[in-house]
mmCIF file with all atom_site columns, C-alpha atoms in Angstrom:
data_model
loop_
_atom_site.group_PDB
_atom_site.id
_atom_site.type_symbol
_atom_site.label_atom_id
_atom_site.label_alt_id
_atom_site.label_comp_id
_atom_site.label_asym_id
_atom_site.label_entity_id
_atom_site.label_seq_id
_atom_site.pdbx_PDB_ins_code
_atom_site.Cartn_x
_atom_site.Cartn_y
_atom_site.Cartn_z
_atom_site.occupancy
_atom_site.B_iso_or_equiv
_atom_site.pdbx_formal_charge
_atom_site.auth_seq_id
_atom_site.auth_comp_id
_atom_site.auth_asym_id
_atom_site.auth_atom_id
_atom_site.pdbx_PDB_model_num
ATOM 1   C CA . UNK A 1 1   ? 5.216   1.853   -11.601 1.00 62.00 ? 11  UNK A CA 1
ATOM 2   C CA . UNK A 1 2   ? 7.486   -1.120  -12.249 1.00 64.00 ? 12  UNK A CA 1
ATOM 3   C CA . UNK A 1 3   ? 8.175   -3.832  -15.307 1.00 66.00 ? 13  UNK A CA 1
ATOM 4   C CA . UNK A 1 4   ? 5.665   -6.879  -14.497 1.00 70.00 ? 14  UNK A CA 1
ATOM 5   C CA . UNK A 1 5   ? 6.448   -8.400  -18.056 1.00 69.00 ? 15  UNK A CA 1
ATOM 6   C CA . UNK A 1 6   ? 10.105  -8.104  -18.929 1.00 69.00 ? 16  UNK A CA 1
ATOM 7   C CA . UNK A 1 7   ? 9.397   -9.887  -22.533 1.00 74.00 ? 17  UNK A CA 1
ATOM 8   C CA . UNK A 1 8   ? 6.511   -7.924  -23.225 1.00 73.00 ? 18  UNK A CA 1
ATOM 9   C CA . UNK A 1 9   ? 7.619   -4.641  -21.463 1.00 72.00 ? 19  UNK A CA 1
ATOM 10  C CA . UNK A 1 10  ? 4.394   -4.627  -19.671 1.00 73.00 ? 20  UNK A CA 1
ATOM 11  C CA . UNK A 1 11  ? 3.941   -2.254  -16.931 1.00 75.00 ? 21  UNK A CA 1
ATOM 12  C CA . UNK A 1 12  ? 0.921   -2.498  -13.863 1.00 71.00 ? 22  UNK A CA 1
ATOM 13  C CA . UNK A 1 13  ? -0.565  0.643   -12.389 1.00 76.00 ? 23  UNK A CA 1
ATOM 14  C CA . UNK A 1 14  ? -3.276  0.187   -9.462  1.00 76.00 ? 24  UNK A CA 1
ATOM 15  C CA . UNK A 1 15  ? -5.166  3.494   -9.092  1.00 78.00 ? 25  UNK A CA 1
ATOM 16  C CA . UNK A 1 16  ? -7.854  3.989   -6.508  1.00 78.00 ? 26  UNK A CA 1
ATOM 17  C CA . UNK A 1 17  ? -10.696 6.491   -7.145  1.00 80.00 ? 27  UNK A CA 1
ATOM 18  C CA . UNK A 1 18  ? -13.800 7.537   -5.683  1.00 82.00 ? 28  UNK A CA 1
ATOM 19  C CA . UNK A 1 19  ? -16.720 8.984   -7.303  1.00 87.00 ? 29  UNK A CA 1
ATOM 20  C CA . UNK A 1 20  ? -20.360 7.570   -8.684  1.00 89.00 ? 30  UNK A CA 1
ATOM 21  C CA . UNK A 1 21  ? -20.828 5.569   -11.179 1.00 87.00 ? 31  UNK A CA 1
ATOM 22  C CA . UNK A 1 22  ? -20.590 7.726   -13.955 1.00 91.00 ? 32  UNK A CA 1
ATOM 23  C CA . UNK A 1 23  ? -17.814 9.279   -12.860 1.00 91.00 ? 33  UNK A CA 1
ATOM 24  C CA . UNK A 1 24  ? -15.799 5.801   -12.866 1.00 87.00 ? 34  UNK A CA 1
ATOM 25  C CA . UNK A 1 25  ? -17.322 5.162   -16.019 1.00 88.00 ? 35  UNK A CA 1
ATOM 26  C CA . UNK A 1 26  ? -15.574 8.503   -16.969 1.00 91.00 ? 36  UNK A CA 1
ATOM 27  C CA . UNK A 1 27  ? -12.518 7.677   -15.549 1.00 88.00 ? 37  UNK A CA 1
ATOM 28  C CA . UNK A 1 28  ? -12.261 3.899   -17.383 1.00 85.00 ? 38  UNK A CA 1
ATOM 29  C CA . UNK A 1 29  ? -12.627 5.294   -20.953 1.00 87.00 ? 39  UNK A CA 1
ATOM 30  C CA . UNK A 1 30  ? -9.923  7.895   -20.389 1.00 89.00 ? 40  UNK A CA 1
ATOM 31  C CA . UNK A 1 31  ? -7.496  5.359   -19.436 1.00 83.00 ? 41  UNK A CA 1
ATOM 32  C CA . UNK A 1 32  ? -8.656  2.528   -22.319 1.00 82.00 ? 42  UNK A CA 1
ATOM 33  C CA . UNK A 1 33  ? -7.733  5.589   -24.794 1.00 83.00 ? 43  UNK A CA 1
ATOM 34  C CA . UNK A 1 34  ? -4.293  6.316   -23.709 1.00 79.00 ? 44  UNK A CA 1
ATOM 35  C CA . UNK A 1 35  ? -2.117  4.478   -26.614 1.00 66.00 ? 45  UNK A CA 1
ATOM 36  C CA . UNK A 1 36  ? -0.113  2.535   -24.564 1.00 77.00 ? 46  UNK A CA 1
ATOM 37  C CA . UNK A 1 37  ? -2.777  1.078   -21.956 1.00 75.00 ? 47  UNK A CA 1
ATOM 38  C CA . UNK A 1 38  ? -3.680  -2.692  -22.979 1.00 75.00 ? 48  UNK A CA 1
ATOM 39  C CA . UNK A 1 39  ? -6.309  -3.485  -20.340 1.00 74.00 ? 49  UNK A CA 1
ATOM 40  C CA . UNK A 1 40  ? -8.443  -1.567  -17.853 1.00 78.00 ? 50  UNK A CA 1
ATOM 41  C CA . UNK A 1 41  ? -10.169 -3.329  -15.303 1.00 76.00 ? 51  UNK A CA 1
ATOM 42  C CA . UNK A 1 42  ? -12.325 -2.247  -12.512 1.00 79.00 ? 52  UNK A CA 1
ATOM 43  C CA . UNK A 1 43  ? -11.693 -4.508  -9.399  1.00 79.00 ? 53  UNK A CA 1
ATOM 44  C CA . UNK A 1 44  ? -14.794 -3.316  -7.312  1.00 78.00 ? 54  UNK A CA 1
ATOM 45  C CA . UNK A 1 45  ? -17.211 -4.557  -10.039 1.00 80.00 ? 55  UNK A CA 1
ATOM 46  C CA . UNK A 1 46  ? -15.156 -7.851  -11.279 1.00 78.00 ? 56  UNK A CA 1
ATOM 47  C CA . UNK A 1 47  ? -15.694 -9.425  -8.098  1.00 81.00 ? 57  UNK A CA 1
ATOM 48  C CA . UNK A 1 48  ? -13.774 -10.595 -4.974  1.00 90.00 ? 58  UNK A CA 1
ATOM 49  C CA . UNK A 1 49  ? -10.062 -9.012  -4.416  1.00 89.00 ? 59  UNK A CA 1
ATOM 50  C CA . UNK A 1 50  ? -7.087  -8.215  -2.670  1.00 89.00 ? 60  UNK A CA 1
ATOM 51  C CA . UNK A 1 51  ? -5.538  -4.671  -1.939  1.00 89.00 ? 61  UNK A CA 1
ATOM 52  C CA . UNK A 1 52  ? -2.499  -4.433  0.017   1.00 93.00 ? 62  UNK A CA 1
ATOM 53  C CA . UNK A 1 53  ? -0.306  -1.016  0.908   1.00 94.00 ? 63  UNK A CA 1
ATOM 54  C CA . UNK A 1 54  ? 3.150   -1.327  2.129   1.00 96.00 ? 64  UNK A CA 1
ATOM 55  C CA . UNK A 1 55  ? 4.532   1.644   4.473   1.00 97.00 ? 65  UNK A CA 1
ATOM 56  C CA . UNK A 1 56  ? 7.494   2.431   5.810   1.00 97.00 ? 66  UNK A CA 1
ATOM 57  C CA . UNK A 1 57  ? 7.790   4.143   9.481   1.00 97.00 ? 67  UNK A CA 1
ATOM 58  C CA . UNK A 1 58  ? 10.399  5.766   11.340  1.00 98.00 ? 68  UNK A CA 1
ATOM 59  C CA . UNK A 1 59  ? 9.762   6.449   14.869  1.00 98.00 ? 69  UNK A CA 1
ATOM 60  C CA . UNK A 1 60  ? 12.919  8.212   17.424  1.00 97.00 ? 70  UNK A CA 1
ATOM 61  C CA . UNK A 1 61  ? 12.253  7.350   20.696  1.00 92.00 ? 71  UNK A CA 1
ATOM 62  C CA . UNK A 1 62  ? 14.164  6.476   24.127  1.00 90.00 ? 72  UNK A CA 1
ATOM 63  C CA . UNK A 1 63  ? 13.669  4.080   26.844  1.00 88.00 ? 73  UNK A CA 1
ATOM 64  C CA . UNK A 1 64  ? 10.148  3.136   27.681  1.00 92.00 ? 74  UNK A CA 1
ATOM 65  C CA . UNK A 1 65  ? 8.619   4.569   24.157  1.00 94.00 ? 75  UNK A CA 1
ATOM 66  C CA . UNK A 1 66  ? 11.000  2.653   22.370  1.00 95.00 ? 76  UNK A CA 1
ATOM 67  C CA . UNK A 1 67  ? 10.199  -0.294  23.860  1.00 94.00 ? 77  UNK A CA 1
ATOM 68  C CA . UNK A 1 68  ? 6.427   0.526   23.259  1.00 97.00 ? 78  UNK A CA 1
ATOM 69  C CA . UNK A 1 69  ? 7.291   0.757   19.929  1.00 97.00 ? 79  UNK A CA 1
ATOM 70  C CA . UNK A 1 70  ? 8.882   -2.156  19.390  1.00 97.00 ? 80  UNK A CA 1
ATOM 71  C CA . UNK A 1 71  ? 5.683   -4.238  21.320  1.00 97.00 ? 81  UNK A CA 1
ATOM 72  C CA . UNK A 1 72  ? 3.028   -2.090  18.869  1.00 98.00 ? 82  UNK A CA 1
ATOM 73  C CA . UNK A 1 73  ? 5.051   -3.197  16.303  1.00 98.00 ? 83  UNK A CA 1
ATOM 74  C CA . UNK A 1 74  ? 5.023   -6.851  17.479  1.00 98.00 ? 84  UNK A CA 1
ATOM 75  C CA . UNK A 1 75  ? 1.448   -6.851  17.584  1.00 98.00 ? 85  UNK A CA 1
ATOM 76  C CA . UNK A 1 76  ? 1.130   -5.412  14.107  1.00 98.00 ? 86  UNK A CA 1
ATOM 77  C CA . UNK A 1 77  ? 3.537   -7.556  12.943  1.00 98.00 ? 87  UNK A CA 1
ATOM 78  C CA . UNK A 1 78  ? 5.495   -5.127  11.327  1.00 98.00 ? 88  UNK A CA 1
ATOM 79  C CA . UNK A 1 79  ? 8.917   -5.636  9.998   1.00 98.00 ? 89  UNK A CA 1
ATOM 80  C CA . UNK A 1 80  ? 11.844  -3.917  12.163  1.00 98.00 ? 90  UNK A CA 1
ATOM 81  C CA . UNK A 1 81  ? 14.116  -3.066  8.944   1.00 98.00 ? 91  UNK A CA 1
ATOM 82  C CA . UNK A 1 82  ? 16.732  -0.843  10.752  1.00 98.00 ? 92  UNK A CA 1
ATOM 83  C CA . UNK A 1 83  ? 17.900  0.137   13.849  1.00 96.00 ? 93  UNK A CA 1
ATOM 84  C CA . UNK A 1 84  ? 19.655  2.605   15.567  1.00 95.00 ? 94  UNK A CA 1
ATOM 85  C CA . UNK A 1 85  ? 20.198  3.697   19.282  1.00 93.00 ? 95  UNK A CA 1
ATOM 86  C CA . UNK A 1 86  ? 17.472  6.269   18.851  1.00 94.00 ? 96  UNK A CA 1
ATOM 87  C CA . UNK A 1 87  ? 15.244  5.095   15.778  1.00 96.00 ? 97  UNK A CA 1
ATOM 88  C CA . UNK A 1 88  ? 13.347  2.585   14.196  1.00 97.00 ? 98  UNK A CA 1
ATOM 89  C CA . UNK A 1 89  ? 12.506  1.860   11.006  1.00 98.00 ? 99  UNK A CA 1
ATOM 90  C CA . UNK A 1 90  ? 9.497   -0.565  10.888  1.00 98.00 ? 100 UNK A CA 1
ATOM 91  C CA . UNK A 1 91  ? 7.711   -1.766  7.367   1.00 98.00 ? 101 UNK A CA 1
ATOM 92  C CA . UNK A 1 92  ? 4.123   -2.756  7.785   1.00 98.00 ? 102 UNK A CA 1
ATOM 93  C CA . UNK A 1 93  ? 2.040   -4.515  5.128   1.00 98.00 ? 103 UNK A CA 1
ATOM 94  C CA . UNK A 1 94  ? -1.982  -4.632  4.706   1.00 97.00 ? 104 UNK A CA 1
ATOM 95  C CA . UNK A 1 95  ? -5.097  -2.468  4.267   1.00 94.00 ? 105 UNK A CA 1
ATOM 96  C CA . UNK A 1 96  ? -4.488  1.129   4.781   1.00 92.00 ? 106 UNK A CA 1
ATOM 97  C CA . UNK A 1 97  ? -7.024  1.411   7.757   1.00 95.00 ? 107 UNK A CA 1
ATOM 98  C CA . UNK A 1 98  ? -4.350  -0.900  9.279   1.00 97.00 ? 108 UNK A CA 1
ATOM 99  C CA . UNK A 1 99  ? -1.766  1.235   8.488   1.00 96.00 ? 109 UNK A CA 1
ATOM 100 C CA . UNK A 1 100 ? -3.315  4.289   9.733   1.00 96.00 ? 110 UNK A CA 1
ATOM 101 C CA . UNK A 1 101 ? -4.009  2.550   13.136  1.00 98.00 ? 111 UNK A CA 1
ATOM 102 C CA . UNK A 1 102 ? -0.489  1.694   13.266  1.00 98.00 ? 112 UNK A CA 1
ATOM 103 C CA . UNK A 1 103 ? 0.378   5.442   12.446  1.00 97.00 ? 113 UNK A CA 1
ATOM 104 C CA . UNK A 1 104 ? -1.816  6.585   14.949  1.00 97.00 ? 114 UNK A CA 1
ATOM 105 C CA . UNK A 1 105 ? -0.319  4.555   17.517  1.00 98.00 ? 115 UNK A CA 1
ATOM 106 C CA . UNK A 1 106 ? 3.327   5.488   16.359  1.00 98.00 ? 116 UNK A CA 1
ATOM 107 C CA . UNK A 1 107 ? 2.557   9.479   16.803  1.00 97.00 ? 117 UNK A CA 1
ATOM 108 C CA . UNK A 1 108 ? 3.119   10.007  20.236  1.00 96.00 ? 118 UNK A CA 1
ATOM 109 C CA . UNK A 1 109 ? 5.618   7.280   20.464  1.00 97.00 ? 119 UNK A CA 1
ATOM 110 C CA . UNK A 1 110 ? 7.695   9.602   18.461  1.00 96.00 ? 120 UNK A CA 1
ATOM 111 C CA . UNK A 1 111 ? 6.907   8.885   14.497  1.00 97.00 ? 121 UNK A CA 1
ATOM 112 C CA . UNK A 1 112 ? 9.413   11.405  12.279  1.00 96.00 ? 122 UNK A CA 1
ATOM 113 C CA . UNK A 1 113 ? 8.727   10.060  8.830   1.00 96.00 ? 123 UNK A CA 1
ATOM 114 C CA . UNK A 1 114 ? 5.911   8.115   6.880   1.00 96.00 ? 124 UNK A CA 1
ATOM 115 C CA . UNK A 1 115 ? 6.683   6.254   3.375   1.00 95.00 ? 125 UNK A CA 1
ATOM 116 C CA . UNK A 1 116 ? 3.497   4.511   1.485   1.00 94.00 ? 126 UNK A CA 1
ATOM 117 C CA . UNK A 1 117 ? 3.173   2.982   -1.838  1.00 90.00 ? 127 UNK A CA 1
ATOM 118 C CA . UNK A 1 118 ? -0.010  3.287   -1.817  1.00 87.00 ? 128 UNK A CA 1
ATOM 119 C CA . UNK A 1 119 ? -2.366  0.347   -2.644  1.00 88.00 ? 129 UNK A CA 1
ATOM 120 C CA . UNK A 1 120 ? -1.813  -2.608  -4.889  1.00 87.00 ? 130 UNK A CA 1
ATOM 121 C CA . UNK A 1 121 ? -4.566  -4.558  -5.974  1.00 87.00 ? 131 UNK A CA 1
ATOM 122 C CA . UNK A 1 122 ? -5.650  -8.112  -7.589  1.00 86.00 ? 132 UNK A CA 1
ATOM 123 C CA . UNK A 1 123 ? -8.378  -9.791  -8.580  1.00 85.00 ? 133 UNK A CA 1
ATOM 124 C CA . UNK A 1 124 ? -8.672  -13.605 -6.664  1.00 89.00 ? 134 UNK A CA 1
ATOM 125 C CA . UNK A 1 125 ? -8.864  -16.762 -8.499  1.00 86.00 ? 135 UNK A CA 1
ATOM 126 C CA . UNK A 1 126 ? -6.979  -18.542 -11.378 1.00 85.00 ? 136 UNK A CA 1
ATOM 127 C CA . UNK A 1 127 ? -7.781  -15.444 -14.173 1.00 80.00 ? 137 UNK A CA 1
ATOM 128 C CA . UNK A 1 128 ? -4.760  -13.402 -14.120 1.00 75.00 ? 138 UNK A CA 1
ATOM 129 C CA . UNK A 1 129 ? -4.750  -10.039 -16.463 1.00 70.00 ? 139 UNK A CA 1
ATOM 130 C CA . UNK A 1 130 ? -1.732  -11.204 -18.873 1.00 62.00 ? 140 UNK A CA 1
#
């Protein structure tokens, strides 16, 4: 969770949850009753929007699987944010099936460590929520 309104201390949490209908219903009056909570909004039923997950990967790897690495990573066009003789640390932005492809591919290659915010999510178009 971080500050999205300094002024107004104002705060933005994205959850994602699964369920029926009723069960999201459920879900949406919880949060509206929490004191500090100002707005809920559910994104599915609003209309058209974004959700975006940013992960961070470290793969250790020699030779020919680093340089596989580095070409996956190309193609995903991940971020190479450090660098070592023996690791990588790549940051890769978009859905989360993307992500897990990229994961997937990163396993044998020699993946150590996985880092994800989880998703983030907006509504498109000129409405904004503050």
């Amino acid at each position: 969770v971080a500050e999205t309104d300094h002024t107004k201390k104002l705060s933005r949490i994205t959850i994602l949850c699964t369920g029926t209908v009723h069960v999201i219903e459920q879900i949406h009056h919880q949060l509206e009753r929490l004191v500090p909570v100002h707005y809920v909004s559910n994104l599915t039923l609003e209309g058209p929007h974004i959700e975006r997950e940013l992960a961070l990967m470290k793969v250790v790897g020699k030779k020919e699987k680093r340089i596989e690495a580095l070409q996956i990573a190309e193609s995903f066009r991940a971020k190479t944010v450090d660098t070592t003789l023996d690791s990588f640390v790549f940051e890769l932005t978009g859905s989360p099936e993307k992500i897990d492809a990229f994961i997937e591919l990163m396993r044998p290659l020699g993946l150590v460590e996985v880092s994800r915010t989880g998703i983030a999510a907006m509504a498109r178009g000129n409405e904004g929520i503050f």
